[in-house]
Coordinates of C-alpha atoms in Angstrom, one line a residue:
L1 CA -0.5 2.9 34.6
I2 CA -1.0 6.7 34.6
V3 CA -3.3 8.3 32.1
V4 CA -3.3 12.1 31.3
D5 CA -6.5 12.9 29.6
P6 CA -9.2 15.6 30.0
Y7 CA -11.7 12.9 30.9
R8 CA -11.9 9.4 32.4
T9 CA -11.8 7.3 29.3
G10 CA -12.0 3.5 29.3
T11 CA -8.3 3.4 29.6
A12 CA -8.3 5.9 32.5
Q13 CA -10.9 3.8 34.3
V14 CA -8.3 0.9 34.7
A15 CA -5.4 3.2 35.5
D16 CA -3.6 3.6 38.8
M17 CA -3.7 7.3 38.4
H18 CA -5.7 9.6 36.2
L19 CA -4.7 13.2 35.7
A20 CA -7.8 15.0 34.3
V21 CA -6.1 18.0 32.8
R22 CA -7.8 21.0 31.2
P23 CA -7.8 20.6 27.4
G24 CA -4.7 22.2 25.8
T25 CA -2.5 22.2 28.9
D26 CA -0.4 19.1 28.5
G27 CA 2.7 21.2 27.7
A28 CA 2.3 23.1 31.0
L29 CA 2.2 19.8 32.9
A30 CA 5.3 18.5 31.0
C31 CA 7.2 21.7 31.9
A32 CA 6.3 21.3 35.6
V33 CA 7.5 17.7 35.6
M34 CA 10.8 18.7 33.9
H35 CA 11.2 21.6 36.4
I36 CA 10.9 19.0 39.2
A37 CA 13.4 16.7 37.5
F38 CA 16.0 19.5 37.4
R39 CA 15.1 20.7 40.9
D40 CA 15.2 17.3 42.7
G41 CA 18.2 15.8 40.9
Y42 CA 16.4 13.5 38.5
A43 CA 17.7 15.3 35.3
D44 CA 20.4 13.3 33.5
R45 CA 22.8 16.0 32.7
A46 CA 25.4 13.7 31.3
Y47 CA 22.9 12.2 28.9
M48 CA 21.7 15.6 27.8
E49 CA 25.2 16.9 27.3
K50 CA 25.8 14.1 24.8
Y51 CA 22.4 13.7 23.2
A52 CA 20.6 17.1 23.4
D53 CA 20.9 20.7 22.3
R54 CA 20.9 23.6 24.9
P55 CA 20.2 21.7 28.2
A56 CA 21.4 24.7 30.2
A57 CA 19.0 27.0 28.4
L58 CA 16.2 24.6 29.0
E59 CA 17.0 24.4 32.7
A60 CA 17.1 28.2 33.1
H61 CA 13.8 28.5 31.1
L62 CA 12.0 25.9 33.3
A63 CA 13.1 27.6 36.6
S64 CA 9.9 29.6 36.6
R65 CA 7.7 26.8 35.5
G66 CA 7.3 24.6 38.6
P67 CA 4.2 22.9 40.0
E68 CA 3.1 26.2 41.6
W69 CA 3.0 27.8 38.2
A70 CA 1.2 24.9 36.4
P71 CA -2.0 24.4 38.4
G72 CA -3.6 27.5 37.0
L73 CA -3.3 25.9 33.5
P74 CA -4.0 22.2 33.7
G75 CA -6.2 22.6 36.8
L76 CA -4.4 20.0 38.9
A77 CA -3.3 20.3 42.5
V78 CA 0.4 20.9 43.3
A79 CA 0.4 17.6 45.2
Q80 CA -0.9 15.7 42.1
I81 CA 1.8 17.2 39.9
E82 CA 4.5 16.4 42.5
A83 CA 3.3 12.8 42.9
F84 CA 3.1 12.2 39.1
A85 CA 6.6 13.7 38.6
R86 CA 8.1 11.6 41.4
L87 CA 6.7 8.4 40.0
Y88 CA 7.9 9.2 36.5
C89 CA 11.3 10.3 37.4
Q90 CA 12.0 7.5 39.9
T91 CA 10.8 4.7 37.5
E92 CA 13.8 3.7 35.5
R93 CA 11.8 2.1 32.6
A94 CA 9.1 4.7 32.3
F95 CA 7.4 4.7 28.9
I96 CA 5.2 7.5 27.5
R97 CA 2.5 6.6 24.9
L98 CA 1.7 9.9 23.1
G99 CA -1.9 10.0 21.7
Y100 CA -3.1 11.9 18.7
G101 CA -5.9 13.7 20.6
F102 CA -3.9 16.4 22.4
S103 CA -2.1 17.3 19.1
R104 CA -5.5 18.4 17.6
M105 CA -5.3 21.8 19.3
R106 CA -4.1 25.2 18.2
N107 CA -1.1 24.5 20.5
G108 CA -1.0 20.8 19.9
V109 CA 2.4 20.6 18.2
A110 CA 4.0 22.6 21.0
N111 CA 2.4 20.3 23.6
L112 CA 3.5 17.2 21.8
H113 CA 7.1 18.5 21.7
A114 CA 7.1 19.4 25.4
V115 CA 6.0 16.0 26.4
S116 CA 8.5 14.3 24.1
C117 CA 11.3 16.1 25.9
L118 CA 10.7 14.2 29.2
P119 CA 12.6 11.0 28.4
T120 CA 15.6 13.1 27.1
V121 CA 15.7 15.3 30.2
T122 CA 15.5 12.2 32.5
G123 CA 17.8 10.0 30.4
K124 CA 15.2 7.3 30.0
W125 CA 16.0 6.4 26.3
P126 CA 18.8 3.9 27.0
Q127 CA 16.6 1.7 29.1
E128 CA 14.8 -1.2 27.5
G129 CA 11.1 -0.6 27.7
A130 CA 11.5 3.1 28.3
G131 CA 11.2 6.2 26.2
A132 CA 8.2 7.6 24.3
F133 CA 6.1 6.7 21.2
W134 CA 3.8 8.7 19.0
H135 CA 3.9 7.3 15.5
N136 CA 6.3 5.0 13.6
R137 CA 5.6 5.9 10.0
G138 CA 9.3 6.5 9.4
I139 CA 10.3 2.9 9.9
Y140 CA 8.6 1.7 6.7
H141 CA 10.5 4.2 4.4
F142 CA 8.2 3.4 1.5
D143 CA 9.2 5.0 -1.8
K144 CA 5.8 6.3 -2.9
T145 CA 7.0 7.5 -6.3
L146 CA 4.9 5.0 -8.2
I147 CA 1.9 5.1 -5.9
E148 CA 1.6 8.9 -5.8
G149 CA 3.2 9.7 -9.2
L150 CA 5.9 11.7 -7.6
D151 CA 8.0 11.6 -10.8
V152 CA 5.4 13.7 -12.7
V153 CA 4.0 15.9 -9.9
D154 CA 3.6 19.6 -11.0
P155 CA 4.7 21.7 -8.0
G156 CA 2.7 24.5 -9.5
I157 CA -0.6 22.8 -8.7
R158 CA -2.1 24.1 -5.5
M159 CA -2.2 21.8 -2.5
M160 CA -4.8 22.8 0.2
D161 CA -5.4 21.7 3.7
M162 CA -8.3 19.1 3.8
S163 CA -9.4 20.4 7.2
R164 CA -10.0 23.8 5.5
I165 CA -12.4 22.5 2.8
G166 CA -15.1 24.8 4.0
A167 CA -12.8 27.8 3.5
V168 CA -11.7 26.5 0.2
L169 CA -15.2 26.0 -1.2
T170 CA -16.4 29.4 0.1
G171 CA -13.7 31.3 -1.6
D172 CA -11.2 32.1 1.3
R173 CA -8.2 33.7 -0.4
K174 CA -5.9 32.4 2.3
E175 CA -6.5 29.0 0.8
L176 CA -7.1 29.8 -2.8
G177 CA -4.2 32.2 -3.2
D178 CA -4.2 33.9 -6.5
G179 CA -5.8 30.9 -8.2
P180 CA -9.4 30.4 -9.3
Q181 CA -12.3 29.1 -7.3
V182 CA -12.7 25.3 -7.0
H183 CA -15.5 24.2 -9.3
G184 CA -15.0 20.4 -9.2
L185 CA -14.5 17.9 -6.4
F186 CA -13.6 14.2 -6.6
I187 CA -13.9 12.6 -3.2
Q188 CA -12.5 9.3 -2.0
N189 CA -12.0 7.9 1.5
I190 CA -13.4 10.9 3.4
N191 CA -16.8 12.2 4.5
P192 CA -16.2 16.0 4.8
V193 CA -19.8 17.1 5.2
T194 CA -19.8 15.2 8.5
V195 CA -16.2 15.2 9.7
A196 CA -14.7 18.5 8.5
P197 CA -14.7 21.4 11.0
D198 CA -17.1 24.4 10.8
S199 CA -19.9 22.4 9.2
H200 CA -22.0 25.4 8.3
K201 CA -19.2 26.7 6.1
V202 CA -18.6 23.3 4.6
R203 CA -22.3 22.8 3.7
R204 CA -22.5 26.3 2.2
G205 CA -19.6 25.3 0.0
F206 CA -21.1 22.0 -1.1
M207 CA -24.4 23.6 -1.9
R208 CA -22.9 26.0 -4.5
E209 CA -24.7 25.7 -7.8
D210 CA -21.4 26.0 -9.7
L211 CA -19.7 23.1 -7.9
F212 CA -19.8 19.7 -9.5
T213 CA -19.1 16.9 -7.0
V214 CA -18.3 13.2 -7.5
V215 CA -18.1 10.9 -4.5
H216 CA -16.6 7.4 -4.6
E217 CA -18.0 5.7 -1.5
Q218 CA -19.1 2.5 0.2
F219 CA -22.1 4.1 2.0
M220 CA -24.6 6.8 1.2
T221 CA -22.9 9.3 3.6
E222 CA -24.0 12.8 4.0
T223 CA -21.3 13.9 1.6
A224 CA -22.5 11.4 -1.0
R225 CA -26.1 12.7 -0.6
L226 CA -24.8 16.2 -1.7
A227 CA -22.9 14.8 -4.7
D228 CA -23.9 15.2 -8.3
L229 CA -22.6 11.7 -9.0
V230 CA -22.0 8.8 -6.7
L231 CA -19.7 5.9 -7.7
P232 CA -19.9 2.6 -5.6
A233 CA -16.6 1.6 -3.9
T234 CA -15.2 -1.7 -3.0
M235 CA -14.9 -3.0 0.6
F236 CA -11.5 -4.1 2.1
M237 CA -11.8 -7.7 1.1
E238 CA -12.7 -6.8 -2.5
H239 CA -9.4 -5.3 -3.6
D240 CA -5.7 -5.7 -3.2
D241 CA -4.0 -3.3 -0.7
L242 CA -0.8 -2.6 1.2
Y243 CA -1.0 -1.7 4.9
Q244 CA 1.3 -0.1 7.4
S245 CA 0.4 0.9 11.0
G246 CA 0.8 3.8 13.2
G247 CA 1.1 1.5 16.2
H248 CA 2.5 -1.9 15.5
S249 CA 5.6 -2.4 13.3
H250 CA 4.4 -4.8 10.6
I251 CA 4.0 -4.5 6.8
Q252 CA 0.9 -6.4 5.7
I253 CA -0.9 -7.1 2.4
G254 CA -4.6 -7.4 2.2
P255 CA -5.2 -9.5 -0.9
K256 CA -8.5 -9.4 -2.7
L257 CA -10.6 -12.3 -1.3
I258 CA -14.0 -11.9 -3.0
E259 CA -15.5 -10.2 -6.0
P260 CA -17.2 -6.9 -5.4
P261 CA -20.9 -6.7 -6.0
G262 CA -22.5 -4.9 -8.9
E263 CA -20.5 -2.0 -10.3
C264 CA -18.2 -1.4 -7.2
R265 CA -14.7 -0.5 -8.2
S266 CA -11.5 0.1 -6.1
N267 CA -9.8 3.5 -5.9
H268 CA -7.2 2.3 -8.3
E269 CA -9.7 1.0 -10.9
V270 CA -11.5 4.4 -10.8
L271 CA -8.3 6.3 -11.3
Q272 CA -7.3 4.0 -14.2
G273 CA -10.7 4.6 -15.8
L274 CA -10.3 8.4 -15.4
A275 CA -6.8 8.3 -16.9
T276 CA -8.1 6.4 -19.9
R277 CA -10.8 8.9 -20.5
L278 CA -8.7 12.0 -19.9
G279 CA -5.6 10.8 -21.8
A280 CA -3.4 10.8 -18.7
K281 CA -0.2 8.9 -19.2
H282 CA 1.8 7.2 -16.5
R283 CA 3.0 3.6 -16.2
G284 CA 1.1 3.2 -12.9
F285 CA -2.2 3.5 -14.7
E286 CA -1.2 0.4 -16.8
M287 CA -0.4 -1.7 -13.7
T288 CA -2.6 -3.7 -11.4
A289 CA -2.8 -2.8 -7.8
M290 CA -0.7 -5.9 -6.8
Q291 CA 2.0 -5.0 -9.4
I292 CA 2.2 -1.5 -7.8
I293 CA 2.4 -3.0 -4.3
D294 CA 5.2 -5.4 -5.4
E295 CA 7.3 -2.8 -7.0
T296 CA 6.8 -0.3 -4.2
L297 CA 8.0 -2.9 -1.7
R298 CA 11.0 -3.8 -3.7
V299 CA 12.2 -0.3 -4.4
S300 CA 11.7 0.5 -0.7
G301 CA 14.2 -2.3 0.2
W302 CA 11.6 -4.9 1.3
P303 CA 10.8 -8.4 0.0
G304 CA 8.2 -8.6 -2.8
A305 CA 4.5 -9.0 -2.4
A306 CA 4.4 -12.8 -2.9
E307 CA 6.9 -13.3 -0.1
I308 CA 5.1 -11.1 2.4
I309 CA 1.8 -12.8 1.6
E310 CA 3.3 -16.1 2.2
K311 CA 4.8 -15.0 5.6
R312 CA 1.5 -13.1 6.4
W313 CA 3.4 -10.1 7.6
L314 CA 6.9 -8.6 7.9
D315 CA 8.1 -7.0 11.2
V316 CA 10.3 -4.0 10.3
Q317 CA 10.9 -2.7 13.8
P318 CA 14.5 -1.4 13.9
G319 CA 16.9 -2.8 16.5
F320 CA 17.2 -1.5 20.0
A321 CA 20.1 0.9 19.4
E322 CA 18.2 2.7 16.6
S323 CA 14.8 2.6 18.2
H324 CA 16.2 4.1 21.4
F325 CA 18.5 6.6 19.7
I326 CA 21.7 5.0 21.2
T327 CA 23.2 6.0 17.8
G328 CA 21.8 9.5 18.1
F329 CA 18.7 11.4 17.1
G330 CA 17.7 12.2 13.5
H331 CA 19.7 15.3 13.1
P332 CA 23.2 15.9 11.6
D333 CA 24.7 16.3 15.0
G334 CA 22.7 13.4 16.4
K335 CA 21.1 15.5 19.2
F336 CA 17.5 15.8 20.3
R337 CA 16.1 19.3 19.8
F338 CA 14.9 21.2 22.9
T339 CA 14.8 24.1 20.4
P340 CA 13.3 22.8 17.2
D341 CA 13.7 24.5 13.8
W342 CA 10.0 25.4 13.6
A343 CA 10.6 27.5 10.4
S344 CA 11.5 24.3 8.5
L345 CA 8.1 22.7 9.5
G346 CA 5.5 25.1 8.3
P347 CA 4.6 28.7 7.4
N348 CA 3.0 29.6 10.7
H349 CA 6.1 29.1 12.8
A350 CA 6.5 32.5 14.3
V351 CA 4.0 31.7 17.1
M352 CA 5.9 28.6 18.2
P353 CA 7.8 28.8 21.5
E354 CA 11.5 28.6 21.3
L355 CA 11.8 26.1 24.2
P356 CA 9.1 23.7 25.6
D357 CA 6.3 25.8 27.1
H358 CA 2.6 26.3 27.5
M359 CA 1.6 27.9 24.2
A360 CA -1.3 30.2 25.0
A361 CA -3.0 29.9 21.7
I362 CA -6.1 27.9 22.5
D363 CA -9.7 28.9 22.2
E364 CA -9.8 29.7 25.9
S365 CA -13.0 29.9 27.8
T366 CA -14.5 33.3 28.4
A367 CA -17.5 34.8 30.3
E368 CA -19.6 34.4 27.1
R369 CA -18.3 30.9 26.3
P370 CA -17.2 29.5 29.7
F371 CA -16.9 25.8 28.7
R372 CA -14.0 24.0 26.9
L373 CA -15.3 21.3 24.6
V374 CA -13.5 18.3 23.4
A375 CA -15.1 16.5 20.4
A376 CA -13.5 13.1 21.3
P377 CA -13.7 9.9 19.2
S378 CA -16.2 7.2 20.2
R379 CA -15.4 3.7 21.3
Q380 CA -17.8 2.2 18.8
F381 CA -17.2 4.3 15.6
L382 CA -13.7 3.9 14.1
N383 CA -14.8 6.5 11.5
T384 CA -18.0 7.7 10.0
S385 CA -18.3 4.6 7.9
F386 CA -19.1 2.7 11.1
T387 CA -22.0 5.1 11.9
E388 CA -23.7 3.2 9.0
T389 CA -23.6 -0.2 10.8
P390 CA -26.6 -1.0 13.0
S391 CA -24.5 -2.9 15.6
S392 CA -22.1 0.1 16.2
R393 CA -25.0 2.5 16.4
K394 CA -26.8 0.4 18.9
R395 CA -23.7 0.2 21.2
E396 CA -23.0 3.9 20.9
G397 CA -26.6 5.0 21.7
R398 CA -27.2 8.6 20.7
P399 CA -25.3 11.9 20.4
S400 CA -24.6 13.1 23.9
V401 CA -22.3 15.4 25.9
M402 CA -20.6 14.7 29.2
V403 CA -21.3 17.4 31.8
H404 CA -19.8 17.6 35.3
P405 CA -22.5 17.2 38.0
L406 CA -21.5 20.6 39.6
D407 CA -22.0 22.4 36.3
A408 CA -25.3 20.5 35.7
A409 CA -26.7 21.4 39.1
R410 CA -25.8 25.1 38.6
L411 CA -27.5 25.1 35.2
G412 CA -30.5 23.0 36.1
I413 CA -29.5 20.1 33.9
H414 CA -30.5 16.5 34.7
E415 CA -29.4 13.2 33.2
G416 CA -30.8 12.7 29.7
D417 CA -31.9 16.3 29.3
Q418 CA -31.6 18.0 26.0
V419 CA -28.9 20.7 26.2
R420 CA -27.8 23.3 23.7
L421 CA -24.2 24.1 23.0
G422 CA -23.2 27.1 21.0
N423 CA -20.6 29.6 19.9
T424 CA -20.1 32.1 17.1
R425 CA -20.2 29.3 14.5
G426 CA -23.6 27.8 15.5
E427 CA -25.6 25.7 17.9
V428 CA -26.0 22.0 18.5
V429 CA -28.5 20.1 20.7
L430 CA -27.3 17.0 22.5
H431 CA -28.5 14.8 25.4
A432 CA -26.7 15.4 28.8
R433 CA -24.7 12.7 30.5
L434 CA -23.8 13.6 34.0
F435 CA -20.2 12.5 34.6
D436 CA -17.7 13.3 37.3
G437 CA -14.6 12.1 35.4
L438 CA -13.6 15.5 34.1
Q439 CA -13.1 19.0 35.5
P440 CA -16.0 21.4 35.9
G441 CA -16.0 23.7 32.9
V442 CA -15.0 20.9 30.5
L443 CA -17.5 19.2 28.2
I444 CA -16.9 16.0 26.2
A445 CA -18.9 15.0 23.1
E446 CA -17.9 11.6 22.0
S447 CA -18.2 10.4 18.4
V448 CA -18.9 12.1 15.1
W449 CA -22.5 11.2 14.5
P450 CA -24.1 12.2 11.2
H451 CA -25.8 15.6 11.4
E452 CA -29.2 14.0 10.8
D453 CA -28.9 12.0 14.0
H454 CA -29.0 15.1 16.1
V455 CA -32.0 17.0 17.3
G456 CA -32.3 19.9 14.8
G457 CA -30.2 18.1 12.2
L458 CA -26.8 19.8 13.2
G459 CA -23.8 17.8 14.4
I460 CA -20.9 18.6 16.6
N461 CA -18.6 19.9 13.9
V462 CA -20.9 22.9 13.6
L463 CA -19.0 24.1 16.7
T464 CA -15.4 23.2 15.8
S465 CA -13.2 25.7 14.1
D466 CA -11.3 25.3 10.8
D467 CA -8.5 27.4 12.1
P468 CA -5.2 25.8 11.0
A469 CA -2.9 24.5 13.8
A470 CA 0.6 25.9 14.0
P471 CA 3.0 25.6 12.4
N472 CA 1.8 23.7 9.3
G473 CA -2.0 23.4 9.4
G474 CA -4.3 20.5 10.4
A475 CA -7.6 20.4 12.3
V476 CA -8.2 21.6 15.9
F477 CA -11.2 19.4 16.7
H478 CA -10.5 19.4 20.5
D479 CA -10.0 23.1 20.9
T480 CA -13.4 24.7 21.2
A481 CA -15.0 27.2 23.7
V482 CA -18.8 27.1 24.0
W483 CA -21.7 28.1 26.1
L484 CA -24.2 25.5 27.5
R485 CA -27.9 25.9 28.3
A486 CA -30.7 23.5 29.2
V487 CA -33.3 23.3 26.5
A488 CA -36.1 22.9 29.1
A489 CA -35.0 26.2 30.7
E490 CA -35.1 27.9 27.3
L491 CA -38.6 26.6 26.7
A492 CA -39.7 27.8 30.1
V493 CA -38.4 31.3 29.4
A494 CA -40.1 31.3 26.0
A495 CA -43.4 30.3 27.6
E496 CA -43.3 33.2 30.0

């Protein structure tokens, strides 16, 4: 088991090899491994000739991107890169599990593409147990016309990036276009005041006097506290729902098991109530949630709801040939794309590299902001709803930041000290955890604690940017450059 991650996670602790790369450099490491594959005869040229576009162009491109080129980017020794590449290339049934984290960078899509090229270059796909996996949403092929009202959607209505809600609410014309300012919010299933990037901007937007906000929630989150009206929401066992997964391959139905307390209503019931009061007409508003689930399953080619409930789940994993692309990849010519059509994927496509590469678009460290910060997920909080549960809070402890001991010694920081992190967007105070499972110059702040749990009342997303990732938007939570200071040292200077 080899783990490539900026810090020694729980998974990395049990691995045979951990490559602690600098954040945002996974593409550089992948290019170095592919260079070695071509250089040392591990590249499967026959496979690429049949199943990939432009293998010769890729080989020529990678000629200058060997292990000697890469160390300045991921911060790994040449010997580490060579050993990793040799293990991967020589292992017939090598499997790559691609995580979500390294895609949440300004260059995340480019990195993800570069890593996904590895099993094609080395011809791993035909082997059982080999290949790569990121997400399998495509295997469910749900027809969401009824669920999302796709038959009546007005394409003229603006669609805006949720990770840019701060920009939306503060009047950024890049998001608003030529349309009016947003004066009303109806929020379900999200806690943007805590989780959206650039928290100062988000809070300014929510505090506008001319904004009316309704939050439908299970907990009194920080977003709910800023709402004009809060509607109580059902828990998972209090409504019917349909589930797919980003990991396993099963369709499941979660039937309503108990009645909700008080006036709690499900998302669907609230939307039905709004439709009645607003005069909105669609047959979905006249149906129960289970009726919608049943019809969606059937029009998508799956058995109905009753049959799946009886079976408890339905495994929809395609057969080996399709799963391993023996019949070809999902393009008209059946070939994997070393040179993707980035223009078809989003408006900010001009910055994308033509061939797999390190895309130098990250918030790189500078003399003023020498640390690269990753705002990683916690092991105890699945999302901010779980920050409301006492057992999860007890296990997680308190908001903290992992600092390499060498950096801590240089800055006079000790275990448990209060430290201040900052950049042009703001400042946050956390407690230091000295940790050698990362590179010097890298900081890890696990979990999205509510702002109120931090010293000073400001949480980690004060520091994260709402810049949209290329080519089609999305948050860049793990791509942040900051400075770091010991609070005790600040107080000493102030006292002098």
